XYZ file of C-alpha atoms in Angstrom:
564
model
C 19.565 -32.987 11.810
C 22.974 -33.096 10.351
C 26.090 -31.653 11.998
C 28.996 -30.519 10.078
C 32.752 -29.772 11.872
C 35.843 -28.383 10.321
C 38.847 -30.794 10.602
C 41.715 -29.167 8.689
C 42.319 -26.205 6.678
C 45.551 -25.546 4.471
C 46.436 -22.084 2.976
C 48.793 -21.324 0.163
C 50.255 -18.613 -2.074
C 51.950 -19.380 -4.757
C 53.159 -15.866 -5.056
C 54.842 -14.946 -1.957
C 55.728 -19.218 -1.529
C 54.207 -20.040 1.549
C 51.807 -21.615 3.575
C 50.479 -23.378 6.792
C 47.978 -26.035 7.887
C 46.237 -25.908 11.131
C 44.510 -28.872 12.689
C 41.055 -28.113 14.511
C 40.156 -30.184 17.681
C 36.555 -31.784 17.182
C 35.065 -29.817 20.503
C 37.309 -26.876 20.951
C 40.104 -24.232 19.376
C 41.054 -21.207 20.972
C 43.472 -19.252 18.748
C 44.982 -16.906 20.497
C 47.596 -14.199 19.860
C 48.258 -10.598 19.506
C 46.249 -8.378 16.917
C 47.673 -8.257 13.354
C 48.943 -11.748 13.462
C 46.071 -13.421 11.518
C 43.490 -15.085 13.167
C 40.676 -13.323 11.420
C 42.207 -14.258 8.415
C 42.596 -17.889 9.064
C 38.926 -18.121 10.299
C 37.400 -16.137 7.451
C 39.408 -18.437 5.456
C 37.224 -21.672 6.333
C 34.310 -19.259 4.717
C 35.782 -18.123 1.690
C 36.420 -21.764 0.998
C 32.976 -22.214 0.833
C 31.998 -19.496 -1.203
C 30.820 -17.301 1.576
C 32.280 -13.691 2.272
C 33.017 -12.112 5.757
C 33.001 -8.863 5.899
C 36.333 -6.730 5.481
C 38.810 -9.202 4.201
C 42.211 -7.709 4.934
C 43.559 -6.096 1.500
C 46.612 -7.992 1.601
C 45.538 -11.165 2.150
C 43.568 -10.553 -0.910
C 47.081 -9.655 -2.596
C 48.391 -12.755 -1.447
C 46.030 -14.529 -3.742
C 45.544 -17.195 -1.080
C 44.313 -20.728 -1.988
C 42.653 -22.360 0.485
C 41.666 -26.251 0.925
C 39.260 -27.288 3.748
C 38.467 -30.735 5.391
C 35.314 -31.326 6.821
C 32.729 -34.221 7.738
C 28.910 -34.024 7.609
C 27.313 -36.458 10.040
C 30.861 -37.992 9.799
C 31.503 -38.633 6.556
C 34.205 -36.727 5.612
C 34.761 -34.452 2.290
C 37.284 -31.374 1.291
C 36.387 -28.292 -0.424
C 39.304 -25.945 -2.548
C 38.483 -22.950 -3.925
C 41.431 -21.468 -5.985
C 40.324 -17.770 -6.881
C 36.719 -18.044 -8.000
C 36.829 -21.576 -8.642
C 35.530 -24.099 -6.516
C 36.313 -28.248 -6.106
C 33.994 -30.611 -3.608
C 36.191 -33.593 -2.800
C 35.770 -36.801 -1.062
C 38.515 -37.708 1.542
C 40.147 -39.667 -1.233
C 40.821 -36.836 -3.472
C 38.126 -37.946 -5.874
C 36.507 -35.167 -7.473
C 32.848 -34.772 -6.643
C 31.811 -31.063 -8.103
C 33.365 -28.182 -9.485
C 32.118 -25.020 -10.564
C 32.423 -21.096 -10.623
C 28.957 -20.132 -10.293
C 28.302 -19.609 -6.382
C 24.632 -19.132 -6.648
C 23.386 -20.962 -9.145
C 25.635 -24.157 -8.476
C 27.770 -24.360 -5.397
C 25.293 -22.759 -2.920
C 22.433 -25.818 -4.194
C 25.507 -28.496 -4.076
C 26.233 -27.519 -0.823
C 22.779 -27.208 0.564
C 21.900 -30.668 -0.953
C 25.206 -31.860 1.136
C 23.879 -30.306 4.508
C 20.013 -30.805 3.488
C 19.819 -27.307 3.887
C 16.259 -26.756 2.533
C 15.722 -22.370 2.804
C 14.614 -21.204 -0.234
C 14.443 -17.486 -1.378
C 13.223 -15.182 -3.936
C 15.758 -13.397 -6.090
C 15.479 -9.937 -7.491
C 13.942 -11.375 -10.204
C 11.289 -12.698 -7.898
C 12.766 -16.634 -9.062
C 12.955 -18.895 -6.197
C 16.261 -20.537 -5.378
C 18.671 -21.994 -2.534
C 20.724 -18.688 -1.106
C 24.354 -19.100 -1.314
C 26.090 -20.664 1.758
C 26.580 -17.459 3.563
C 22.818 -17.616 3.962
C 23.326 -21.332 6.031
C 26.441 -19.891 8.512
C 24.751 -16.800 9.333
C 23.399 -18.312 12.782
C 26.564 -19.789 13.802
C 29.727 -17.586 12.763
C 30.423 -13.850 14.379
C 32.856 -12.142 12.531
C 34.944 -9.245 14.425
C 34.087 -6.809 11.981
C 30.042 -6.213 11.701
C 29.037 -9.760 13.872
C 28.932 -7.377 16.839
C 26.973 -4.762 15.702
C 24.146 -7.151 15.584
C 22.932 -10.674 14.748
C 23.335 -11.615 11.086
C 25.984 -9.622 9.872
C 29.391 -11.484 9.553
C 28.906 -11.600 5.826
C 28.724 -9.170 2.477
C 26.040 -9.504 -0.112
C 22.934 -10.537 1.362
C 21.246 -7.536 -0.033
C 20.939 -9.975 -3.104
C 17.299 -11.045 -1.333
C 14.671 -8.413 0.075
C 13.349 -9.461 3.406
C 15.308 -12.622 3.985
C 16.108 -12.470 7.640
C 12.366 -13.656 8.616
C 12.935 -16.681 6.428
C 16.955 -17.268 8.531
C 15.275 -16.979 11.233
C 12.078 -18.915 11.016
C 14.074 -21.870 9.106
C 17.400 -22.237 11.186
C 15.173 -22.293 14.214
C 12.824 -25.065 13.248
C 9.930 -22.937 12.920
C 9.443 -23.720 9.392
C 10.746 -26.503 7.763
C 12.208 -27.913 4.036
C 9.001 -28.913 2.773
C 7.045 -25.381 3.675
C 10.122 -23.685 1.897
C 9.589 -26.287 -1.155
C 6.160 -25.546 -1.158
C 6.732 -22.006 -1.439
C 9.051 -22.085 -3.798
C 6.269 -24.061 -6.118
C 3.883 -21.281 -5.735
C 6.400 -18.641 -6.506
C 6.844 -20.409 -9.353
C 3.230 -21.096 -10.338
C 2.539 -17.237 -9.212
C 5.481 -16.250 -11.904
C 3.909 -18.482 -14.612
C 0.289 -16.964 -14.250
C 1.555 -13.810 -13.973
C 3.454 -14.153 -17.586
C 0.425 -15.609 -19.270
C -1.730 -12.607 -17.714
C 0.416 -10.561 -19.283
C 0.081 -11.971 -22.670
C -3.666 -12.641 -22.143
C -3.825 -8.646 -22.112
C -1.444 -7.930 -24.670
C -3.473 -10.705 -27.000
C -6.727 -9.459 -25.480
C -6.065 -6.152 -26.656
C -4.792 -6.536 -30.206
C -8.474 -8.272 -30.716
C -10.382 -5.888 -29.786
C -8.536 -3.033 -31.221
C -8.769 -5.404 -34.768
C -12.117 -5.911 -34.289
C -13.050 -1.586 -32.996
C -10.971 -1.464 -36.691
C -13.339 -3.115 -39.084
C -16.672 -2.768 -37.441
C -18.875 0.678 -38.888
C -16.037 1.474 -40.489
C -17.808 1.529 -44.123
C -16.328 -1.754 -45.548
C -19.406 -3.831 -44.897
C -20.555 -5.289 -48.171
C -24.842 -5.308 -47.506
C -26.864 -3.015 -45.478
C -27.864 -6.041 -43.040
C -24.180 -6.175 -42.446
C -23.491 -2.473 -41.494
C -26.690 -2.619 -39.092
C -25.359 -5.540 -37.473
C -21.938 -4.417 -37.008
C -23.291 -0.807 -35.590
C -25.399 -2.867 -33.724
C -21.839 -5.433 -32.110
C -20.543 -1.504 -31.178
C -23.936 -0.541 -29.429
C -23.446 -3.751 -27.060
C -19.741 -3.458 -26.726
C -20.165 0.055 -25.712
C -22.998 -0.817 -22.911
C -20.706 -4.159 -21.771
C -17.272 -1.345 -21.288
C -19.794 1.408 -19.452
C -21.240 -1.235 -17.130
C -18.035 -2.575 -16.685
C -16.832 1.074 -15.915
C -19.314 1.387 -13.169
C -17.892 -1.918 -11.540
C -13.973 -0.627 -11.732
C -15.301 2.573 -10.564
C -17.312 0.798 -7.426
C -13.649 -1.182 -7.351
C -11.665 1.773 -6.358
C -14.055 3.461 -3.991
C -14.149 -0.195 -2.079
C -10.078 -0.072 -2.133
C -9.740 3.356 -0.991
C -12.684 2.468 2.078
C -10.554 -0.361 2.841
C -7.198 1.385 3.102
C -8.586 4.187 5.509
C -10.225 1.301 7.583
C -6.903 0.089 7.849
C -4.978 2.888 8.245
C -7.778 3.623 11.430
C -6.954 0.019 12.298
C -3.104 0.455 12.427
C -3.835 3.242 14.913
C -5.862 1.267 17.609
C -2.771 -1.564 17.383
C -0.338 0.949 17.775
C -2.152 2.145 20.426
C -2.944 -1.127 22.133
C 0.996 -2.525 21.583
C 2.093 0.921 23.510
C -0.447 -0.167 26.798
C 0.823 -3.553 26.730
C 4.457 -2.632 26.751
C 3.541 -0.823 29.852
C 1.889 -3.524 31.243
C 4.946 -5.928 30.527
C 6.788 -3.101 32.301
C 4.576 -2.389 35.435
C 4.216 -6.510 35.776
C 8.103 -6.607 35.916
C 8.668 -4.284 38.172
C 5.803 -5.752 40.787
C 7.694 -7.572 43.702
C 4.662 -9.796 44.322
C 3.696 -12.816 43.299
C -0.017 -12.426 42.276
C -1.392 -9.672 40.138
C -5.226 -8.751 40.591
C -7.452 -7.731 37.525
C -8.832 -4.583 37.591
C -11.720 -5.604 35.593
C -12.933 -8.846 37.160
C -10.770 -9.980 40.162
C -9.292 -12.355 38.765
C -6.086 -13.308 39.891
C -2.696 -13.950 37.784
C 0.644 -15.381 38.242
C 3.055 -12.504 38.134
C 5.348 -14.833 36.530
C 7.694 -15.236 33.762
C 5.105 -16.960 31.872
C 2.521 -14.485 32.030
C 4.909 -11.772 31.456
C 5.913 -13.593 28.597
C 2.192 -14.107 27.361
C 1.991 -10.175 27.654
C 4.957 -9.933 25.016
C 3.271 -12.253 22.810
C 0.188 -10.644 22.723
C 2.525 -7.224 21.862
C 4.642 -9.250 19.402
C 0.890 -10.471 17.564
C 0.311 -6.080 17.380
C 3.799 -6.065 15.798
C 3.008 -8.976 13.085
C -0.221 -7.040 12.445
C 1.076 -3.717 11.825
C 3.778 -5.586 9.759
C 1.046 -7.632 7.848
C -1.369 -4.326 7.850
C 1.627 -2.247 6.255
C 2.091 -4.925 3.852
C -1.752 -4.637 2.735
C -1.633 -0.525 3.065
C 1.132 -0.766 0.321
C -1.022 -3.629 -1.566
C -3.928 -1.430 -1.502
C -1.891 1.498 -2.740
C -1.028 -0.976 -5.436
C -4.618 -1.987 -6.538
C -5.573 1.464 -6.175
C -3.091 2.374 -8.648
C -3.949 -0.221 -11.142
C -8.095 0.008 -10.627
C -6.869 3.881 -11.886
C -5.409 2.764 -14.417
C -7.858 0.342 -15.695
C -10.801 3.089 -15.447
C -8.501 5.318 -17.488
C -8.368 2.120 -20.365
C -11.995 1.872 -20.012
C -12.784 5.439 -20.693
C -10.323 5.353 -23.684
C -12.316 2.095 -25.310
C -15.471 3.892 -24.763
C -13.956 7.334 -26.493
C -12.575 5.011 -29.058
C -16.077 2.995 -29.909
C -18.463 6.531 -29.964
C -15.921 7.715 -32.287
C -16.686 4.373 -34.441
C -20.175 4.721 -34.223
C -19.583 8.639 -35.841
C -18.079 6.835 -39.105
C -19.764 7.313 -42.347
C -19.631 5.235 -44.753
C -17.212 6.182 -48.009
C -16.074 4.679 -50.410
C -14.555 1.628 -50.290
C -11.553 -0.487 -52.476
C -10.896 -3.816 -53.049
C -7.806 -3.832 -50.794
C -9.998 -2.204 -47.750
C -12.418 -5.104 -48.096
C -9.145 -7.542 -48.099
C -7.413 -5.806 -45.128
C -10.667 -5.742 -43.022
C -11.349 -9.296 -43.676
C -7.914 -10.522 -42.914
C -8.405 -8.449 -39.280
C -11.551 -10.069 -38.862
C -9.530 -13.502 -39.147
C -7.056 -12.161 -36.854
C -9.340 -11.258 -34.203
C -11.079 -14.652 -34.033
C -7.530 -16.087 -33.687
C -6.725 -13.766 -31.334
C -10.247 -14.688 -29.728
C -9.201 -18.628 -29.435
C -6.003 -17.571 -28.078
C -7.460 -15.720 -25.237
C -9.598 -18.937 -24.080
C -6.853 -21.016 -23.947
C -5.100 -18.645 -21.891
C -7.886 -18.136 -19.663
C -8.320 -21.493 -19.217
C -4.529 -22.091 -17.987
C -4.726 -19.123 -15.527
C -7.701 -20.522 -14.032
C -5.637 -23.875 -13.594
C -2.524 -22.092 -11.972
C -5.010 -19.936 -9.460
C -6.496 -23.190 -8.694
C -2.841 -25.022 -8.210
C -1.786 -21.504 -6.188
C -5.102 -22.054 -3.927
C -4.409 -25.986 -2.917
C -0.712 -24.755 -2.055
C -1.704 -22.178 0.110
C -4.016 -24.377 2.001
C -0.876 -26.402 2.661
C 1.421 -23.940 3.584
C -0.987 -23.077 6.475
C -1.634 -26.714 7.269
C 2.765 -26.581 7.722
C 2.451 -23.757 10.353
C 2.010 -24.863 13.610
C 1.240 -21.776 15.771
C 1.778 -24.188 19.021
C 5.269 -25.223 17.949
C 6.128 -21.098 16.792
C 5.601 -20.143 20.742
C 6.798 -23.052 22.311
C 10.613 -22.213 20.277
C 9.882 -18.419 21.185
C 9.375 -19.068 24.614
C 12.594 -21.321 24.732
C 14.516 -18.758 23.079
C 13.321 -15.792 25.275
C 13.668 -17.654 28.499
C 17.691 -18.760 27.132
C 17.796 -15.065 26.407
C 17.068 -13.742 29.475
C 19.063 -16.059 31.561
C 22.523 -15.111 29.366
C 21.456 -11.030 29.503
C 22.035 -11.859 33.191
C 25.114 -13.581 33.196
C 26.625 -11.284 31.267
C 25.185 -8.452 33.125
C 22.794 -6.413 30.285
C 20.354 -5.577 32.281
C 19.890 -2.313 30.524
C 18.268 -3.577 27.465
C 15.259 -3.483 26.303
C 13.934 -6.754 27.366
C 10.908 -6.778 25.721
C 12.714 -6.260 22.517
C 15.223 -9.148 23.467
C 12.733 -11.847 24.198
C 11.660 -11.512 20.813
C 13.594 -14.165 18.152
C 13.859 -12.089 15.323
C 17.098 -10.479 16.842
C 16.617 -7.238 16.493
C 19.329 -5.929 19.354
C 19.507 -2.332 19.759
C 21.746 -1.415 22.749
C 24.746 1.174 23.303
C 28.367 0.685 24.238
C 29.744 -2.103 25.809
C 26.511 -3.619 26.590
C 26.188 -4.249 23.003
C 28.698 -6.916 22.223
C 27.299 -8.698 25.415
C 23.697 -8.542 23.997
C 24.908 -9.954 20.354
C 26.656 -12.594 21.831
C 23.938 -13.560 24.538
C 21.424 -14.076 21.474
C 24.049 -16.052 19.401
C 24.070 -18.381 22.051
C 20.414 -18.643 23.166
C 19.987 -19.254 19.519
C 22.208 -21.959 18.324
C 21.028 -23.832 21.389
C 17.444 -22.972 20.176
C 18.433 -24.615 16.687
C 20.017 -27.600 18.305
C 16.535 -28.550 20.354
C 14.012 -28.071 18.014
C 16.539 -29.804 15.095
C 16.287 -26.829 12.921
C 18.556 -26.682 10.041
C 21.298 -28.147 10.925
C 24.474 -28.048 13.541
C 27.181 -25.921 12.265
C 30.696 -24.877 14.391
C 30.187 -21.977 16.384
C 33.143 -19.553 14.827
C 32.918 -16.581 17.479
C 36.124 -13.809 16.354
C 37.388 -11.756 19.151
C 34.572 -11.123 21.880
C 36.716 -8.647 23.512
C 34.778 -5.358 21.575
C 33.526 -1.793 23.427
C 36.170 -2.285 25.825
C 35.211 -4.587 27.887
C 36.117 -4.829 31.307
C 38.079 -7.909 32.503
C 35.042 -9.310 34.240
C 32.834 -8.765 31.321
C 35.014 -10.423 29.245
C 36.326 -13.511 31.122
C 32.171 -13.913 31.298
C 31.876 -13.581 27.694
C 34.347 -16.706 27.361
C 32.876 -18.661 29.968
C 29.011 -18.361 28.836
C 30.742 -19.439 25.167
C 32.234 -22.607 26.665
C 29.912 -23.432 29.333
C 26.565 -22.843 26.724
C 27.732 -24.243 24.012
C 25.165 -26.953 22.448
C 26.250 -30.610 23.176
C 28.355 -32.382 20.244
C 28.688 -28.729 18.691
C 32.303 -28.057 17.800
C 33.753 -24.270 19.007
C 36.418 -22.171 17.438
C 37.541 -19.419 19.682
C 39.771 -16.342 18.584
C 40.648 -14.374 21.434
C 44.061 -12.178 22.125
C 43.617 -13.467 25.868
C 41.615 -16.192 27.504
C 41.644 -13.864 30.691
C 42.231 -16.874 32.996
C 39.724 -19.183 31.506
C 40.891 -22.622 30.726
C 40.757 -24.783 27.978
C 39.896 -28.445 28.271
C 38.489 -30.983 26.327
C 40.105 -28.835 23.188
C 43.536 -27.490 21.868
C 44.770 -23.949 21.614
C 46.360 -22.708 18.629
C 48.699 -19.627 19.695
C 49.750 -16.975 16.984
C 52.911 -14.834 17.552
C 54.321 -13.469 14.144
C 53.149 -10.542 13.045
C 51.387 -9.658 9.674
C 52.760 -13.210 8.535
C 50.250 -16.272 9.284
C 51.925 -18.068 6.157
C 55.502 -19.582 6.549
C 57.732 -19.841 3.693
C 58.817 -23.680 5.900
C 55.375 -24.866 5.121
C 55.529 -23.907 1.545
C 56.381 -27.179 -0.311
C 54.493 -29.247 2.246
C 51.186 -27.307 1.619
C 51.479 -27.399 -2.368
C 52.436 -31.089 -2.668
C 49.188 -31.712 -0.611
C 47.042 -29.442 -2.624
C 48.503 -29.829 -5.933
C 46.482 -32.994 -6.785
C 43.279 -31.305 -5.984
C 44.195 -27.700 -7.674
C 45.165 -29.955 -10.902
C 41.506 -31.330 -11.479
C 39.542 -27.574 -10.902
C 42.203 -25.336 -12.777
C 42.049 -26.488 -16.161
């Protein structure tokens, strides 16, 4: 598991001719200060760098046209990234250029990843696999004052770019699922995209030959009598082959529509059945014993966390159903749709052959006789094509199937709980200590951070997961150690106490060897040791115009090889 840490981060603008440096201590930096004298900026700074983009950068730091150079180490070996506008430079501590590009997504976001070994792959709009940018690898590990609080994952714009991705964050930063189920993946997605291409043309191709072929047959250019009979006779079985094969689409589409009213009857029952056991999970947490007797049998259980926790599970497994059975509904609608459409094709082939067989014959020229024998060519061209193609999608089903079976044999259902349960019990214990005890705590055990609270409480909650789980991603050696960046916990109003809690869970919970940095307008009478603090005072003005020339005679060299 690699750990990265922020070292040293310069800023400059040319146009108003200033600039500053700032020095971050390997454990801890608390930057403190007033509002309005820059911290967000300098710690959404050490993101932009890397081509990431917090939300609601200030408009005049935008103005300022701020160039930014970053130092950093991975696993100790040390590196500096520059990013002058929209161009970006990877350095090593020498000054020796390593990379350089413009392209976020396409280049920098795979350069970096290959840096961190960050291994999550995604599927674009285009449904093309590829490495998310590097917002997608800080998500777990920065919270941004504006948005970060609201809720888990949201310190940074434009991650609408992917449908669905916060499954994936979560299931890869946590260790669930690793770099070589997310490679795997990635192959299929990119088999699935070939075969679905070369269906495509396999139609297309398929249906040009048949149409050329429905064109010259009992259509009164056969030369002999014998030839006529046996083209009439080609339409009589092509027309029994499409209404037999009309009967199976039509057999198709009643089975899909059964299906998707057993499953809608399905969905029900679980949505039934996940409503009983949230009452259970309730009634067993509000018991003040120890032991629980069944109903049923007389049996007894452990009223403990750990069958309280199995009830949850067993309510999270109704969730992933009714997630997976909506999924299939929508499929179903899908095949539904297309088993419509493919009766509707049928039916016009059969209209299209009986109006064939109706053709007399009339008289017939030279050219006819040329045009029907040149679609006659055609067609049995057309007819070799389709083979070939039908061969290869057989191949990429086959290569789809033996990926499959090893993207199940690289879930480990054992391994999913036993990180769950870590999480939820990490959860729990911060909810406490910072005094949330309205929450929904079935909905906070869960991973997936989906934290719905009101007020001040809210804040607390966010902050209680982001902790429970980076240390979850530091045990089970998920992706890979990042700085915790946490911007101004002091949101909702806090009262003192909350808020002096908020900064000691942050310093006491922080994961071993992890490296903090703090913004704060107050520490509220917490300390800082083993770290530095970094105290802002000037207003609207984080740049000096003293630090100018210092700043752009150290990152002139490096601006000179990306701004050609």
């Amino acid at each position: 598991m690699k750990s990265l840490r922020f070292k040293r981060i310069e800023l400059l603008s040319l146009s108003e001719e200033k600039g500053r440096i700032f020095e971050f201590h390997p454990r801890l930096t608390v930057i403190t200060g007033p509002n309005d004298v820059g911290k967000s900026s300098l710690i959404k700074s050490l993101y932009w760098a890397f081509g990431a983009a917090p939300k609601s950068i200030h408009r005049k730091w935008r103005e300022a046209n701020v160039k930014v150079k970053v130092d950093f180490t991975i696993d100790e070996t040390p590196y500096s990234i520059v990013r002058s506008k929209d161009t970006y430079g990877v350095f090593t501590s020498s000054g020796a250029l390593l990379f350089a590009t413009a392209a976020v997504t396409s280049e920098l976001g795979p350069y970096i990843a290959s840096l961190l070994d960050f291994g999550l792959v995604l599927s674009n709009r285009d449904r093309q696999p590829e490495i998310p940018p590097p917002a997608f690898a800080f998500l777990p590990f920065y919270v941004n004052q504006e948005g970060g609080w609201e809720r888990p994952f949201n310190s940074f714009d434009y991650l609408g770019q992917y449908q669905d991705w916060r499954r994936s964050v979560i299931d890869y930063h946590s260790g669930i699922l690793g770099n070589d189920y997310y490679k795997a993946a990635a192959d299929k997605r990119l088999i699935a995209n070939e075969r679905e291409e070369t269906q495509r043309d396999r139609k297309a191709i398929g249906k040009a030959a048949e149409k050329l072929r429905m064109q010259v047959e009992a259509s009164g250019l056969e030369l002999s009598i014998q030839g006529h009979e046996d083209s009439v006779e080609n339409l009589l079985v092509r027309l029994k082959d499409l209404r037999d094969t009309r009967l199976k689409r039509a057999a198709a589409l009643a089975d899909v529509l059964d299906r998707r009213q057993l499953l809608d009857d399905q969905i029900s029952i679980v949505k039934k059945a996940a409503d009983e056991l949230r009452e259970d999970a309730s009634f067993a947490a509000n018991l003040e014993v120890d032991q629980v007797m069944c109903p049923t049998c007389g049996t007894m259980h452990a009223n403990d966390f750990s069958t309280r926790f199995g009830i949850l599970d067993d309510r999270e497994a109704c969730f992933e159903f009714l997630s997976d059975g909506w999924d299939k509904l929508h499929k179903l609608a899908d095949d539904a749709k297309r088993a419509e459409a493919e009766l509707r094709e049928t039916d016009a082939n059969i209209a299209e052959i009986e109006a064939l067989l109706d053709t007399k014959r009339g008289d017939v020229t030279l050219r006819e006789v040329i045009d029907a024998a040149g679609k006659q060519t055609a067609a049995k061209v057309f007819d070799e094509q389709v083979g070939e193609l039908d061969r290869r999608i057989g191949e990429m089903i086959a290569e789809e199937r033996a990926i499959d079976e090893r993207l199940a044999g690289l879930k480990d259902p054992a391994l999913r709980r036993k990180i769950e349960l870590f999480y939820a019990e990490l959860m729990l214990r911060h909810l406490r200590t910072l005094d949330v005890s309205n929450i929904d705590h079935d909905e906070a055990a869960k991973l997936d951070g989906r934290i719905v609270e009101t007020g001040s409480d809210q804040p607390r909650a966010v902050l209680a997961y982001f902790m429970a789980f980076v240390r979850t991603v530091q045990q089970f050696e998920g992706s890979f150690l990042a700085p915790l960046v946490i911007d101004s916990p002091n949101q909702q109003d806090q009262d003192p106490v909350n808020v002096r809690a908020m900064i000691d869970l942050i310093i006491a919970e922080r994961p071993s060897d992890a490296q903090v940095i703090l913004a704060t307008v107050s520490m509220h009478g917490a300390s800082v040791s083993d770290g530095q603090a970094i105290q802002l005072t000037e207003k609207s003005s984080l740049l000096r115009e003293s630090d100018y020339e210092a700043v752009r005679s150290s990152m002139e060299p490096y601006l000179e090889q990306i701004v050609r």
